[in-house]
PDB file of C-alpha atoms in Angstrom:
ATOM      1  CA  MET A1053    -128.255 231.287  19.479  1.00  0.00           C
ATOM      2  CA  LEU A1054    -125.659 230.787  22.243  1.00  0.00           C
ATOM      3  CA  GLY A1055    -123.616 228.506  20.152  1.00  0.00           C
ATOM      4  CA  ILE A1056    -123.492 231.310  17.464  1.00  0.00           C
ATOM      5  CA  LEU A1057    -122.275 234.081  20.093  1.00  0.00           C
ATOM      6  CA  LEU A1058    -119.339 231.850  21.094  1.00  0.00           C
ATOM      7  CA  GLY A1059    -118.398 230.819  17.727  1.00  0.00           C
ATOM      8  CA  MET A1060    -119.804 227.372  17.676  1.00  0.00           C
ATOM      9  CA  THR A1061    -122.443 225.222  15.839  1.00  0.00           C
ATOM     10  CA  TYR A1062    -125.455 224.194  17.882  1.00  0.00           C
ATOM     11  CA  SER A1063    -124.270 220.714  17.849  1.00  0.00           C
ATOM     12  CA  ALA A1064    -121.049 221.637  19.639  1.00  0.00           C
ATOM     13  CA  VAL A1065    -122.946 222.911  22.491  1.00  0.00           C
ATOM     14  CA  PRO A1066    -122.934 220.807  25.490  1.00  0.00           C
ATOM     15  CA  ALA A1067    -126.155 218.906  25.839  1.00  0.00           C
ATOM     16  CA  LEU A1068    -126.829 220.420  29.334  1.00  0.00           C
ATOM     17  CA  VAL A1069    -126.875 223.705  27.764  1.00  0.00           C
ATOM     18  CA  ARG A1070    -129.137 222.811  24.941  1.00  0.00           C
ATOM     19  CA  ARG A1071    -131.512 221.644  27.480  1.00  0.00           C
ATOM     20  CA  SER A1072    -131.297 224.886  29.330  1.00  0.00           C
ATOM     21  CA  LEU A1073    -132.032 226.900  26.198  1.00  0.00           C
ATOM     22  CA  LEU A1074    -134.971 224.555  25.320  1.00  0.00           C
ATOM     23  CA  ASP A1075    -136.608 224.279  28.613  1.00  0.00           C
ATOM     24  CA  GLY A1076    -136.767 228.025  29.281  1.00  0.00           C
ATOM     25  CA  ARG A1077    -134.763 228.338  32.561  1.00  0.00           C
ATOM     26  CA  GLY A1078    -133.028 231.437  31.397  1.00  0.00           C
ATOM     27  CA  TRP A1079    -129.601 232.717  30.253  1.00  0.00           C
ATOM     28  CA  SER A1080    -128.072 232.836  33.794  1.00  0.00           C
ATOM     29  CA  ARG A1081    -128.041 229.017  33.989  1.00  0.00           C
ATOM     30  CA  CYS A1082    -126.775 228.751  30.504  1.00  0.00           C
ATOM     31  CA  ALA A1083    -123.896 231.136  31.129  1.00  0.00           C
ATOM     32  CA  SER A1084    -122.755 229.155  34.211  1.00  0.00           C
ATOM     33  CA  VAL A1085    -122.799 225.892  32.588  1.00  0.00           C
ATOM     34  CA  VAL A1086    -120.836 227.375  29.583  1.00  0.00           C
ATOM     35  CA  ALA A1087    -118.376 228.961  31.575  1.00  0.00           C
ATOM     36  CA  SER A1088    -117.386 225.756  33.472  1.00  0.00           C
ATOM     37  CA  GLY A1089    -116.716 223.681  30.476  1.00  0.00           C
ATOM     38  CA  LEU A1090    -115.608 226.025  27.628  1.00  0.00           C
ATOM     39  CA  PRO A1091    -112.885 228.286  26.753  1.00  0.00           C
ATOM     40  CA  ALA A1092    -111.815 231.457  28.860  1.00  0.00           C
ATOM     41  CA  ARG A1093    -113.828 233.627  26.527  1.00  0.00           C
ATOM     42  CA  ALA A1094    -117.116 232.126  27.578  1.00  0.00           C
ATOM     43  CA  ALA A1095    -116.106 232.705  31.405  1.00  0.00           C
ATOM     44  CA  ALA A1096    -115.454 236.245  30.553  1.00  0.00           C
ATOM     45  CA  TRP A1097    -118.729 236.629  28.673  1.00  0.00           C
ATOM     46  CA  ALA A1098    -120.562 235.056  31.641  1.00  0.00           C
ATOM     47  CA  GLU A1099    -118.723 237.544  34.227  1.00  0.00           C
ATOM     48  CA  LYS A1100    -120.373 240.541  32.184  1.00  0.00           C
ATOM     49  CA  ASP A1101    -123.913 239.098  32.689  1.00  0.00           C
ATOM     50  CA  GLY A1102    -126.176 242.191  34.033  1.00  0.00           C
ATOM     51  CA  GLU A1103    -123.602 244.786  33.838  1.00  0.00           C
ATOM     52  CA  HIS A1104    -126.140 246.928  31.752  1.00  0.00           C
ATOM     53  CA  ALA A1105    -129.070 246.063  33.840  1.00  0.00           C
ATOM     54  CA  TRP A1106    -129.439 249.797  34.778  1.00  0.00           C
ATOM     55  CA  LEU A1107    -130.600 250.258  31.249  1.00  0.00           C
ATOM     56  CA  GLU A1108    -133.938 248.403  32.076  1.00  0.00           C
ATOM     57  CA  GLU A1109    -134.731 251.593  34.219  1.00  0.00           C
ATOM     58  CA  VAL A1110    -135.844 253.260  30.977  1.00  0.00           C
ATOM     59  CA  ASP A1111    -136.950 256.334  32.632  1.00  0.00           C
ATOM     60  CA  SER A1112    -133.988 256.889  35.070  1.00  0.00           C
ATOM     61  CA  GLU A1113    -131.687 260.077  34.408  1.00  0.00           C
ATOM     62  CA  ARG A1114    -128.779 257.703  34.018  1.00  0.00           C
ATOM     63  CA  ALA A1115    -130.386 255.565  31.090  1.00  0.00           C
ATOM     64  CA  LEU A1116    -131.726 258.806  29.576  1.00  0.00           C
ATOM     65  CA  GLU A1117    -128.416 260.559  29.432  1.00  0.00           C
ATOM     66  CA  TRP A1118    -126.965 257.530  27.967  1.00  0.00           C
ATOM     67  CA  VAL A1119    -129.463 257.454  25.130  1.00  0.00           C
ATOM     68  CA  ARG A1120    -128.967 261.234  24.705  1.00  0.00           C
ATOM     69  CA  SER A1121    -125.139 260.581  24.257  1.00  0.00           C
ATOM     70  CA  GLN A1122    -125.596 257.692  21.818  1.00  0.00           C
ATOM     71  CA  ASN A1123    -127.779 259.972  19.781  1.00  0.00           C
ATOM     72  CA  ALA A1124    -125.315 262.742  19.642  1.00  0.00           C
ATOM     73  CA  LEU A1125    -122.601 260.380  18.670  1.00  0.00           C
ATOM     74  CA  ALA A1126    -124.734 259.066  15.935  1.00  0.00           C
ATOM     75  CA  LEU A1127    -125.642 262.462  14.555  1.00  0.00           C
ATOM     76  CA  ASP A1128    -121.978 263.431  14.662  1.00  0.00           C
ATOM     77  CA  SER A1129    -120.841 260.443  12.843  1.00  0.00           C
ATOM     78  CA  LEU A1130    -123.632 260.381  10.157  1.00  0.00           C
ATOM     79  CA  GLY A1131    -125.345 263.931  10.174  1.00  0.00           C
ATOM     80  CA  GLU A1132    -128.790 264.941  10.802  1.00  0.00           C
ATOM     81  CA  PRO A1133    -131.014 263.191   8.277  1.00  0.00           C
ATOM     82  CA  SER A1134    -134.103 265.140   8.130  1.00  0.00           C
ATOM     83  CA  GLY A1135    -134.241 267.545   5.366  1.00  0.00           C
ATOM     84  CA  SER A1136    -132.164 265.337   3.062  1.00  0.00           C
ATOM     85  CA  GLN A1137    -133.628 264.052  -0.301  1.00  0.00           C
ATOM     86  CA  LEU A1138    -133.370 260.268   0.946  1.00  0.00           C
ATOM     87  CA  TYR A1139    -135.237 261.230   4.202  1.00  0.00           C
ATOM     88  CA  GLU A1140    -137.974 263.146   2.438  1.00  0.00           C
ATOM     89  CA  ARG A1141    -138.458 260.212  -0.003  1.00  0.00           C
ATOM     90  CA  ILE A1142    -138.651 257.541   2.638  1.00  0.00           C
ATOM     91  CA  TYR A1143    -141.180 259.624   4.652  1.00  0.00           C
ATOM     92  CA  GLY A1144    -143.156 260.214   1.780  1.00  0.00           C
ATOM     93  CA  ILE A1145    -143.432 256.584   0.907  1.00  0.00           C
ATOM     94  CA  LEU A1146    -144.352 255.650   4.478  1.00  0.00           C
ATOM     95  CA  THR A1147    -147.050 258.253   4.931  1.00  0.00           C
ATOM     96  CA  SER A1148    -148.540 258.078   1.312  1.00  0.00           C
ATOM     97  CA  ARG A1149    -152.414 257.896   1.128  1.00  0.00           C
ATOM     98  CA  ASP A1150    -151.619 255.788  -1.904  1.00  0.00           C
ATOM     99  CA  LYS A1151    -150.587 252.509   0.226  1.00  0.00           C
ATOM    100  CA  ILE A1152    -152.837 249.620  -0.173  1.00  0.00           C
ATOM    101  CA  PRO A1153    -154.395 248.214   2.866  1.00  0.00           C
ATOM    102  CA  TYR A1154    -153.847 244.573   2.052  1.00  0.00           C
ATOM    103  CA  ALA A1155    -155.609 241.474   3.197  1.00  0.00           C
ATOM    104  CA  LEU A1156    -153.816 238.432   4.697  1.00  0.00           C
ATOM    105  CA  PRO A1157    -154.747 235.310   6.183  1.00  0.00           C
ATOM    106  CA  ARG A1158    -155.465 235.529   9.950  1.00  0.00           C
ATOM    107  CA  SER A1159    -152.493 233.341  10.554  1.00  0.00           C
ATOM    108  CA  VAL A1160    -149.827 234.973   8.749  1.00  0.00           C
ATOM    109  CA  PRO A1161    -149.368 238.383  10.951  1.00  0.00           C
ATOM    110  CA  PHE A1162    -148.780 236.342  14.101  1.00  0.00           C
ATOM    111  CA  SER A1163    -145.475 235.563  15.601  1.00  0.00           C
ATOM    112  CA  GLY A1164    -144.307 233.324  18.236  1.00  0.00           C
ATOM    113  CA  PRO A1165    -146.144 230.071  19.635  1.00  0.00           C
ATOM    114  CA  ARG A1166    -148.653 231.891  21.644  1.00  0.00           C
ATOM    115  CA  ARG A1167    -149.789 234.232  18.725  1.00  0.00           C
ATOM    116  CA  ALA A1168    -149.777 231.335  16.414  1.00  0.00           C
ATOM    117  CA  LEU A1169    -152.264 229.523  18.523  1.00  0.00           C
ATOM    118  CA  ASP A1170    -154.563 232.252  19.554  1.00  0.00           C
ATOM    119  CA  PRO A1171    -156.622 233.299  16.709  1.00  0.00           C
ATOM    120  CA  ASN A1172    -158.303 236.334  18.507  1.00  0.00           C
ATOM    121  CA  ARG A1173    -155.050 238.327  19.371  1.00  0.00           C
ATOM    122  CA  SER A1174    -154.129 240.973  16.833  1.00  0.00           C
ATOM    123  CA  ALA A1175    -150.422 241.957  16.623  1.00  0.00           C
ATOM    124  CA  PRO A1176    -149.399 245.660  16.595  1.00  0.00           C
ATOM    125  CA  ALA A1177    -147.632 247.417  13.867  1.00  0.00           C
ATOM    126  CA  THR A1178    -149.135 245.371  11.225  1.00  0.00           C
ATOM    127  CA  ARG A1179    -151.296 247.327   8.296  1.00  0.00           C
ATOM    128  CA  TYR A1180    -153.352 244.317   6.908  1.00  0.00           C
ATOM    129  CA  VAL A1181    -157.123 244.243   6.668  1.00  0.00           C
ATOM    130  CA  ARG A1182    -158.980 241.786   9.069  1.00  0.00           C
ATOM    131  CA  LYS A1183    -162.368 240.782   8.805  1.00  0.00           C
ATOM    132  CA  ILE A1184    -164.548 240.999  11.906  1.00  0.00           C
ATOM    133  CA  GLY A1185    -168.186 240.183  11.477  1.00  0.00           C
ATOM    134  CA  HIS A1186    -169.349 241.734   8.194  1.00  0.00           C
ATOM    135  CA  SER A1187    -166.665 244.570   8.377  1.00  0.00           C
ATOM    136  CA  LEU A1188    -162.925 244.735   7.310  1.00  0.00           C
ATOM    137  CA  TYR A1189    -160.776 246.604   9.926  1.00  0.00           C
ATOM    138  CA  ASN A1190    -157.445 248.204   9.313  1.00  0.00           C
ATOM    139  CA  PHE A1191    -155.123 250.301  11.277  1.00  0.00           C
ATOM    140  CA  TRP A1192    -153.854 253.398   9.113  1.00  0.00           C
ATOM    141  CA  THR A1193    -150.995 255.782   9.825  1.00  0.00           C
ATOM    142  CA  ASP A1194    -150.303 258.910   7.694  1.00  0.00           C
ATOM    143  CA  ASP A1195    -149.459 262.589   8.226  1.00  0.00           C
ATOM    144  CA  GLU A1196    -152.820 263.404   9.886  1.00  0.00           C
ATOM    145  CA  ASN A1197    -152.847 260.232  11.990  1.00  0.00           C
ATOM    146  CA  PRO A1198    -149.191 259.501  13.082  1.00  0.00           C
ATOM    147  CA  ARG A1199    -150.301 257.330  15.863  1.00  0.00           C
ATOM    148  CA  ASP A1200    -153.052 255.254  14.121  1.00  0.00           C
ATOM    149  CA  LEU A1201    -156.468 255.536  12.794  1.00  0.00           C
ATOM    150  CA  TRP A1202    -158.619 252.392  13.334  1.00  0.00           C
ATOM    151  CA  ARG A1203    -161.041 252.218  10.781  1.00  0.00           C
ATOM    152  CA  ARG A1204    -163.557 249.725   8.975  1.00  0.00           C
ATOM    153  CA  THR A1205    -165.202 249.351   5.575  1.00  0.00           C
ATOM    154  CA  ASP A1206    -167.332 246.643   3.934  1.00  0.00           C
ATOM    155  CA  LEU A1207    -166.207 244.125   1.327  1.00  0.00           C
ATOM    156  CA  ASP A1208    -168.001 245.720  -1.577  1.00  0.00           C
ATOM    157  CA  SER A1209    -166.382 248.945  -0.815  1.00  0.00           C
ATOM    158  CA  TYR A1210    -163.045 247.450  -0.398  1.00  0.00           C
ATOM    159  CA  ARG A1211    -163.041 245.570  -3.729  1.00  0.00           C
ATOM    160  CA  GLY A1212    -164.397 248.632  -5.407  1.00  0.00           C
ATOM    161  CA  GLY A1213    -160.906 249.973  -5.273  1.00  0.00           C
ATOM    162  CA  GLY A1214    -161.960 253.362  -3.386  1.00  0.00           C
ATOM    163  CA  PRO A1215    -163.112 252.133  -0.151  1.00  0.00           C
ATOM    164  CA  VAL A1216    -164.979 254.514   2.042  1.00  0.00           C
ATOM    165  CA  TRP A1217    -163.634 254.081   5.456  1.00  0.00           C
ATOM    166  CA  GLU A1218    -165.472 254.533   8.804  1.00  0.00           C
ATOM    167  CA  THR A1219    -163.534 255.712  11.703  1.00  0.00           C
ATOM    168  CA  VAL A1220    -163.573 253.277  14.743  1.00  0.00           C
ATOM    169  CA  LEU A1221    -160.958 255.109  16.944  1.00  0.00           C
ATOM    170  CA  SER A1222    -158.421 257.815  16.425  1.00  0.00           C
ATOM    171  CA  ILE A1223    -155.342 257.180  18.751  1.00  0.00           C
ATOM    172  CA  ASP A1224    -154.250 260.827  18.007  1.00  0.00           C
ATOM    173  CA  GLN A1225    -157.629 262.155  19.199  1.00  0.00           C
ATOM    174  CA  LEU A1226    -157.552 259.858  22.124  1.00  0.00           C
ATOM    175  CA  CYS A1227    -154.101 261.166  23.120  1.00  0.00           C
ATOM    176  CA  ALA A1228    -155.505 264.736  22.903  1.00  0.00           C
ATOM    177  CA  SER A1229    -158.595 264.225  24.807  1.00  0.00           C
ATOM    178  CA  GLU A1230    -156.885 262.252  27.596  1.00  0.00           C
ATOM    179  CA  GLY A1231    -153.618 264.248  27.816  1.00  0.00           C
ATOM    180  CA  GLU A1232    -151.620 260.900  27.295  1.00  0.00           C
ATOM    181  CA  SER A1233    -148.956 259.728  24.722  1.00  0.00           C
ATOM    182  CA  TRP A1234    -150.859 256.488  23.835  1.00  0.00           C
ATOM    183  CA  VAL A1235    -149.314 254.006  21.753  1.00  0.00           C
ATOM    184  CA  TYR A1236    -151.427 251.028  20.258  1.00  0.00           C
ATOM    185  CA  LYS A1237    -149.987 247.567  21.067  1.00  0.00           C
ATOM    186  CA  GLY A1238    -152.723 245.331  19.952  1.00  0.00           C
ATOM    187  CA  HIS A1239    -156.092 243.978  20.806  1.00  0.00           C
ATOM    188  CA  VAL A1240    -157.677 240.862  22.062  1.00  0.00           C
ATOM    189  CA  LEU A1241    -161.090 240.142  20.302  1.00  0.00           C
ATOM    190  CA  TYR A1242    -163.799 238.171  22.049  1.00  0.00           C
ATOM    191  CA  ASP A1243    -165.115 235.743  19.264  1.00  0.00           C
ATOM    192  CA  ASP A1244    -167.428 232.932  20.637  1.00  0.00           C
ATOM    193  CA  GLY A1245    -166.870 230.945  17.480  1.00  0.00           C
ATOM    194  CA  GLN A1246    -170.513 230.621  16.927  1.00  0.00           C
ATOM    195  CA  GLU A1247    -171.546 231.068  13.143  1.00  0.00           C
ATOM    196  CA  GLY A1248    -173.508 234.309  12.730  1.00  0.00           C
ATOM    197  CA  THR A1249    -172.537 235.931  15.777  1.00  0.00           C
ATOM    198  CA  ILE A1250    -170.817 239.196  15.087  1.00  0.00           C
ATOM    199  CA  PRO A1251    -167.875 240.082  17.646  1.00  0.00           C
ATOM    200  CA  SER A1252    -168.545 243.394  19.311  1.00  0.00           C
ATOM    201  CA  ARG A1253    -166.007 243.491  22.402  1.00  0.00           C
ATOM    202  CA  THR A1254    -162.211 243.614  22.408  1.00  0.00           C
ATOM    203  CA  LEU A1255    -159.717 244.545  24.895  1.00  0.00           C
ATOM    204  CA  LEU A1256    -157.484 247.343  23.504  1.00  0.00           C
ATOM    205  CA  GLN A1257    -153.973 247.419  24.775  1.00  0.00           C
ATOM    206  CA  LEU A1258    -152.501 250.892  24.982  1.00  0.00           C
ATOM    207  CA  SER A1259    -148.738 252.010  26.210  1.00  0.00           C
ATOM    208  CA  ARG A1260    -147.610 255.196  27.486  1.00  0.00           C
ATOM    209  CA  GLY A1261    -144.930 256.382  25.139  1.00  0.00           C
ATOM    210  CA  GLY A1262    -144.274 252.837  23.560  1.00  0.00           C
ATOM    211  CA  ALA A1263    -143.439 251.307  26.916  1.00  0.00           C
ATOM    212  CA  ASP A1264    -143.552 247.487  27.276  1.00  0.00           C
ATOM    213  CA  ALA A1265    -146.076 247.830  30.208  1.00  0.00           C
ATOM    214  CA  THR A1266    -149.846 248.379  28.889  1.00  0.00           C
ATOM    215  CA  VAL A1267    -153.066 249.642  29.892  1.00  0.00           C
ATOM    216  CA  VAL A1268    -156.046 247.448  28.847  1.00  0.00           C
ATOM    217  CA  ARG A1269    -159.316 248.744  28.335  1.00  0.00           C
ATOM    218  CA  GLU A1270    -162.512 247.252  27.138  1.00  0.00           C
ATOM    219  CA  PHE A1271    -163.826 248.580  23.911  1.00  0.00           C
ATOM    220  CA  ASP A1272    -167.227 248.221  22.085  1.00  0.00           C
ATOM    221  CA  LEU A1273    -166.869 247.847  18.365  1.00  0.00           C
ATOM    222  CA  LEU A1274    -170.634 248.620  17.596  1.00  0.00           C
ATOM    223  CA  LEU A1275    -170.643 251.794  19.848  1.00  0.00           C
ATOM    224  CA  LYS A1276    -167.060 252.730  18.886  1.00  0.00           C
ATOM    225  CA  ALA A1277    -166.387 253.633  22.357  1.00  0.00           C
ATOM    226  CA  PHE A1278    -164.636 252.367  25.548  1.00  0.00           C
ATOM    227  CA  VAL A1279    -166.849 250.606  28.001  1.00  0.00           C
ATOM    228  CA  PRO A1280    -166.764 252.580  31.431  1.00  0.00           C
ATOM    229  CA  GLU A1281    -165.621 250.723  34.254  1.00  0.00           C
ATOM    230  CA  SER A1282    -168.477 251.986  36.164  1.00  0.00           C
ATOM    231  CA  GLU A1283    -170.830 249.744  33.694  1.00  0.00           C
ATOM    232  CA  GLY A1284    -168.848 246.649  34.172  1.00  0.00           C
ATOM    233  CA  GLY A1285    -166.015 247.142  31.639  1.00  0.00           C
ATOM    234  CA  PHE A1286    -162.771 245.397  32.018  1.00  0.00           C
ATOM    235  CA  VAL A1287    -159.906 247.702  32.819  1.00  0.00           C
ATOM    236  CA  LEU A1288    -156.386 246.798  33.870  1.00  0.00           C
ATOM    237  CA  PRO A1289    -153.992 249.272  35.303  1.00  0.00           C
ATOM    238  CA  GLU A1290    -150.637 249.746  33.665  1.00  0.00           C
ATOM    239  CA  SER A1291    -148.390 246.589  33.792  1.00  0.00           C
ATOM    240  CA  LYS A1292    -146.791 243.855  31.609  1.00  0.00           C
ATOM    241  CA  SER A1293    -150.230 242.102  31.536  1.00  0.00           C
ATOM    242  CA  ARG A1294    -151.195 239.084  29.596  1.00  0.00           C
ATOM    243  CA  VAL A1295    -154.826 238.852  29.195  1.00  0.00           C
ATOM    244  CA  SER A1296    -157.428 236.858  27.060  1.00  0.00           C
ATOM    245  CA  TRP A1297    -161.137 235.909  27.004  1.00  0.00           C
ATOM    246  CA  ARG A1298    -162.385 232.748  28.650  1.00  0.00           C
ATOM    247  CA  ASN A1299    -165.958 233.917  27.770  1.00  0.00           C
ATOM    248  CA  ALA A1300    -167.985 237.093  27.371  1.00  0.00           C
ATOM    249  CA  ALA A1301    -167.949 237.666  31.249  1.00  0.00           C
ATOM    250  CA  THR A1302    -164.641 236.203  32.228  1.00  0.00           C
ATOM    251  CA  LEU A1303    -160.879 236.946  31.543  1.00  0.00           C
ATOM    252  CA  LEU A1304    -157.867 235.085  32.121  1.00  0.00           C
ATOM    253  CA  VAL A1305    -155.368 237.538  33.309  1.00  0.00           C
ATOM    254  CA  GLY A1306    -151.850 237.705  34.244  1.00  0.00           C
ATOM    255  CA  THR A1307    -150.745 240.871  35.993  1.00  0.00           C
ATOM    256  CA  LYS A1308    -148.845 242.519  38.875  1.00  0.00           C
ATOM    257  CA  LEU A1309    -151.066 242.940  41.888  1.00  0.00           C
ATOM    258  CA  GLY A1310    -148.406 242.116  44.659  1.00  0.00           C
ATOM    259  CA  ALA A1311    -145.253 240.393  45.439  1.00  0.00           C
ATOM    260  CA  GLY A1312    -144.688 237.142  43.606  1.00  0.00           C
ATOM    261  CA  ASP A1313    -146.938 237.808  40.751  1.00  0.00           C
ATOM    262  CA  MET A1314    -144.286 238.536  38.307  1.00  0.00           C
ATOM    263  CA  THR A1315    -141.204 236.270  37.070  1.00  0.00           C
ATOM    264  CA  SER A1316    -137.675 237.384  37.475  1.00  0.00           C
ATOM    265  CA  SER A1317    -137.908 238.417  33.769  1.00  0.00           C
ATOM    266  CA  GLY A1318    -140.761 241.036  34.963  1.00  0.00           C
ATOM    267  CA  TYR A1319    -143.688 239.212  33.123  1.00  0.00           C
ATOM    268  CA  PRO A1320    -146.757 237.392  34.688  1.00  0.00           C
ATOM    269  CA  ARG A1321    -146.108 234.319  36.630  1.00  0.00           C
ATOM    270  CA  THR A1322    -149.638 233.554  37.617  1.00  0.00           C
ATOM    271  CA  VAL A1323    -153.101 233.412  35.751  1.00  0.00           C
ATOM    272  CA  ARG A1324    -156.137 234.574  37.441  1.00  0.00           C
ATOM    273  CA  GLU A1325    -159.960 234.024  36.459  1.00  0.00           C
ATOM    274  CA  TRP A1326    -161.622 237.376  36.639  1.00  0.00           C
ATOM    275  CA  ARG A1327    -165.380 237.542  36.278  1.00  0.00           C
ATOM    276  CA  ARG A1328    -166.924 240.785  35.248  1.00  0.00           C
ATOM    277  CA  GLY A1329    -168.299 242.775  38.022  1.00  0.00           C
ATOM    278  CA  THR A1330    -165.802 241.467  40.706  1.00  0.00           C
ATOM    279  CA  LEU A1331    -162.640 242.790  42.244  1.00  0.00           C
ATOM    280  CA  LEU A1332    -159.576 241.784  40.244  1.00  0.00           C
ATOM    281  CA  ALA A1333    -157.797 241.524  43.535  1.00  0.00           C
ATOM    282  CA  GLU A1334    -160.173 238.727  44.467  1.00  0.00           C
ATOM    283  CA  ALA A1335    -159.908 236.809  41.147  1.00  0.00           C
ATOM    284  CA  PRO A1336    -158.836 233.291  42.169  1.00  0.00           C
ATOM    285  CA  VAL A1337    -155.344 232.138  40.787  1.00  0.00           C
ATOM    286  CA  VAL A1338    -155.892 229.063  38.346  1.00  0.00           C
ATOM    287  CA  PHE A1339    -152.503 228.562  37.111  1.00  0.00           C
ATOM    288  CA  GLU A1340    -149.135 229.460  38.064  1.00  0.00           C
ATOM    289  CA  GLY A1341    -145.345 229.077  37.086  1.00  0.00           C
ATOM    290  CA  LEU A1342    -142.049 229.454  38.702  1.00  0.00           C
ATOM    291  CA  ALA A1343    -140.413 232.603  39.296  1.00  0.00           C
ATOM    292  CA  SER A1344    -137.612 231.476  36.960  1.00  0.00           C
ATOM    293  CA  ASP A1345    -139.936 231.198  34.110  1.00  0.00           C
ATOM    294  CA  VAL A1346    -139.921 234.128  31.446  1.00  0.00           C
ATOM    295  CA  SER A1347    -143.855 234.406  31.305  1.00  0.00           C
ATOM    296  CA  VAL A1348    -146.998 232.528  32.081  1.00  0.00           C
ATOM    297  CA  GLY A1349    -150.288 232.816  30.208  1.00  0.00           C
ATOM    298  CA  SER A1350    -153.491 231.085  29.337  1.00  0.00           C
ATOM    299  CA  PHE A1351    -156.012 231.553  26.360  1.00  0.00           C
ATOM    300  CA  VAL A1352    -158.960 229.848  24.683  1.00  0.00           C
ATOM    301  CA  SER A1353    -158.985 228.905  21.016  1.00  0.00           C
ATOM    302  CA  ARG A1354    -161.841 227.538  19.195  1.00  0.00           C
ATOM    303  CA  HIS A1355    -161.629 225.481  15.894  1.00  0.00           C
ATOM    304  CA  GLY A1356    -164.217 223.108  14.244  1.00  0.00           C
ATOM    305  CA  GLY A1357    -166.666 223.159  17.072  1.00  0.00           C
ATOM    306  CA  VAL A1358    -163.922 222.288  19.340  1.00  0.00           C
ATOM    307  CA  ARG A1359    -162.965 224.527  22.399  1.00  0.00           C
ATOM    308  CA  LEU A1360    -159.408 224.269  23.871  1.00  0.00           C
ATOM    309  CA  GLU A1361    -158.059 226.044  26.854  1.00  0.00           C
ATOM    310  CA  TRP A1362    -154.354 226.570  26.759  1.00  0.00           C
ATOM    311  CA  ARG A1363    -152.168 227.204  29.841  1.00  0.00           C
TER     312      ARG A1363
END
């Protein structure tokens, strides 16, 4: 990527820079190495590193004013799209009830090395059908459910061409009842890998207004309800957390509890083993990375009777 930005092929990038790109030590190191051995344009690019860091404060008045000014510039240049024939046509396609909830292999929707390895992590913004136990689950968006409707049906109903769906959770109704602007960001299913066992618990990830930080709440698929914290349910406060199941009573958690818990990129630096019914703040750290790492995480995968714990 760096070679493309500088107008070079990857093979032309010095070996030290290539190692920096591969070992995950960050752009700042790459920039300093490049600036020391490449043309002046590289040095000029390196000097600008971080000049837009203030945009990371997404709720600051300065950042919001910049967004408003860019929106106004786009509307002045392109015009207001709503109300046009093309807008109405595209919107009609995206919200049509005739959309087909399609089935995919479990490995297809995941992206990145962690999602590719973790079979229990469900990516957001995918409208495929996922088999959990004897049911087929699907997230659906239309005019009545702009923020997602989580629903399920059985295989015979799905094959019949006119499936009868049972609502599991309406994100829109959840927003209305809790007075929040929740956006679904994914869920982490607990599956012990035992044949005949029907998974019943998942960790639902919700963000306020679509932010990167999420609130994590345990959800019971059979009861179609959140598990109250007072009854031992796992609940993580808003943060850029990483969470996965070690077993039914234990989570592997990366989140911000205090100084040093996050990397310089703002993601978890440590992994804690949190047992149900105990305080998260007292959960022992079982793995940690460097502050210069992008993110640290851990999860368990099961395949062919083999259980693997990744860190």
